[in-house]
Amino acid sequence: MLRLIWIASIHISHFMRRWMITNRVIDGVRTREGLKWGVPAMLLAIPYLYLASLLAVIVRDGGPGWLNIFILISMWSALKTLWIGPISLILLARVRIHEHAQSRAERRQAKEEQTEPFAPAPMMVGGAS
């Protein structure tokens, strides 16, 4: 029985990762080029919250109880899209700080390679030069 639950959860997870829009958006936002789209991606929470409230009204007015699972899924998707905004800003700041430090180190190394260290003129021993 535990094996069947485990396999079902694996298949459900794979389905959600592949076909749910929020998972695909979050995967895109977590790339370097997509970090700037984290805050606009938060707007995806609005349709999910509306869908959850609409389904809750349907269930409350006598609709089937199995719609509660879709309410749960839409609420979870809304929370994921709400959190991706602040998280992407933190990740973007971290990446930019790292890139700035890396470019500063490269400039410093290039500057050191251009200037040769001071080489004193050869001197004779005994003070006779």
Coordinates of C-alpha atoms in Angstrom, one line a residue:
M1 CA 0.0 0.0 0.0
L2 CA 2.8 2.4 0.9
R3 CA 4.5 1.6 -2.4
L4 CA 1.3 2.5 -4.4
I5 CA 1.0 5.8 -2.5
W6 CA 4.7 6.5 -3.2
I7 CA 4.4 5.8 -6.9
A8 CA 1.2 7.9 -7.2
S9 CA 2.9 10.8 -5.5
I10 CA 5.8 10.5 -7.9
H11 CA 3.5 10.6 -10.9
I12 CA 1.5 13.5 -9.6
S13 CA 4.6 15.4 -8.8
H14 CA 5.9 14.8 -12.4
F15 CA 2.6 15.9 -13.9
M16 CA 2.5 19.1 -11.8
R17 CA 6.1 19.9 -12.6
R18 CA 5.5 19.5 -16.3
W19 CA 2.1 20.9 -16.9
M20 CA 1.3 23.5 -14.1
I21 CA 1.9 27.0 -15.3
T22 CA 3.2 28.3 -12.0
N23 CA 5.9 25.6 -11.9
R24 CA 7.1 26.4 -15.4
V25 CA 7.1 30.2 -14.6
I26 CA 9.1 29.6 -11.4
D27 CA 11.6 27.5 -13.2
G28 CA 12.0 30.3 -15.8
V29 CA 12.3 33.0 -13.1
R30 CA 15.0 31.0 -11.2
T31 CA 17.4 31.4 -14.2
R32 CA 19.8 34.3 -14.4
E33 CA 18.0 36.0 -17.2
G34 CA 14.6 35.4 -15.6
L35 CA 15.3 36.9 -12.1
K36 CA 14.1 40.3 -13.2
W37 CA 10.7 38.9 -14.0
G38 CA 10.0 37.7 -10.4
V39 CA 7.9 40.7 -9.4
P40 CA 5.7 40.8 -12.5
A41 CA 5.2 37.0 -12.1
M42 CA 3.5 37.8 -8.8
L43 CA 0.6 39.0 -10.8
L44 CA -0.2 35.4 -11.7
A45 CA -1.5 35.0 -8.1
I46 CA -4.6 37.1 -9.0
P47 CA -6.3 34.6 -11.3
Y48 CA -5.5 31.7 -9.0
L49 CA -7.0 33.5 -6.0
Y50 CA -10.1 34.4 -8.1
L51 CA -10.4 30.7 -9.2
A52 CA -10.1 29.6 -5.6
S53 CA -12.8 32.0 -4.4
L54 CA -15.1 31.0 -7.3
L55 CA -14.7 27.3 -6.6
A56 CA -15.2 27.9 -2.9
V57 CA -18.5 29.6 -3.7
I58 CA -19.6 26.7 -5.9
V59 CA -18.8 24.2 -3.1
R60 CA -20.5 26.3 -0.5
D61 CA -23.7 26.5 -2.6
G62 CA -24.0 22.8 -2.8
G63 CA -21.4 21.8 -5.4
P64 CA -19.4 18.5 -5.2
G65 CA -16.9 18.3 -2.4
W66 CA -14.1 17.0 -4.6
L67 CA -13.7 20.6 -5.9
N68 CA -11.9 21.3 -2.7
I69 CA -8.8 19.7 -4.0
F70 CA -8.8 22.3 -6.9
I71 CA -9.3 25.0 -4.3
L72 CA -6.2 23.7 -2.5
I73 CA -4.2 23.5 -5.7
S74 CA -5.1 27.0 -6.8
M75 CA -4.3 28.4 -3.4
W76 CA -0.9 26.7 -3.4
S77 CA -0.1 28.1 -6.8
A78 CA -1.1 31.6 -5.7
L79 CA 1.2 31.3 -2.7
K80 CA 4.1 30.1 -4.9
T81 CA 3.7 33.0 -7.3
L82 CA 3.4 35.5 -4.4
W83 CA 6.7 34.2 -2.9
I84 CA 8.7 34.2 -6.1
G85 CA 8.8 38.0 -6.2
P86 CA 10.7 38.7 -3.0
I87 CA 12.8 35.6 -3.5
S88 CA 13.8 36.6 -7.0
L89 CA 14.8 40.1 -5.8
I90 CA 17.1 38.5 -3.1
L91 CA 18.6 36.1 -5.6
L92 CA 19.1 39.0 -8.1
A93 CA 20.9 41.1 -5.5
R94 CA 23.1 38.1 -4.6
V95 CA 24.0 37.4 -8.3
R96 CA 24.7 41.1 -9.0
I97 CA 27.0 41.4 -6.0
H98 CA 28.8 38.2 -7.1
E99 CA 29.2 39.5 -10.7
H100 CA 30.5 42.9 -9.4
A101 CA 33.1 41.2 -7.2
Q102 CA 34.1 39.0 -10.0
S103 CA 34.5 41.8 -12.5
R104 CA 36.4 43.9 -9.9
A105 CA 38.8 41.0 -9.4
E106 CA 39.3 40.6 -13.1
R107 CA 40.1 44.3 -13.5
R108 CA 42.5 44.2 -10.6
Q109 CA 44.3 41.1 -12.1
A110 CA 44.5 42.8 -15.6
K111 CA 45.9 45.9 -14.0
E112 CA 48.6 43.9 -12.2
E113 CA 49.5 42.1 -15.4
Q114 CA 50.0 45.4 -17.2
T115 CA 52.3 46.9 -14.7
E116 CA 55.6 45.1 -14.2
P117 CA 57.0 44.9 -10.7
F118 CA 59.8 47.3 -9.9
A119 CA 63.1 45.7 -10.7
P120 CA 66.1 47.5 -9.2
A121 CA 69.3 48.0 -11.2
P122 CA 72.0 45.5 -10.5
M123 CA 74.6 46.7 -8.0
M124 CA 78.1 45.6 -7.5
V125 CA 79.2 44.3 -4.2
G126 CA 81.6 46.4 -2.2
G127 CA 80.1 49.7 -3.2
A128 CA 82.2 50.1 -6.4
S129 CA 79.6 50.9 -9.0

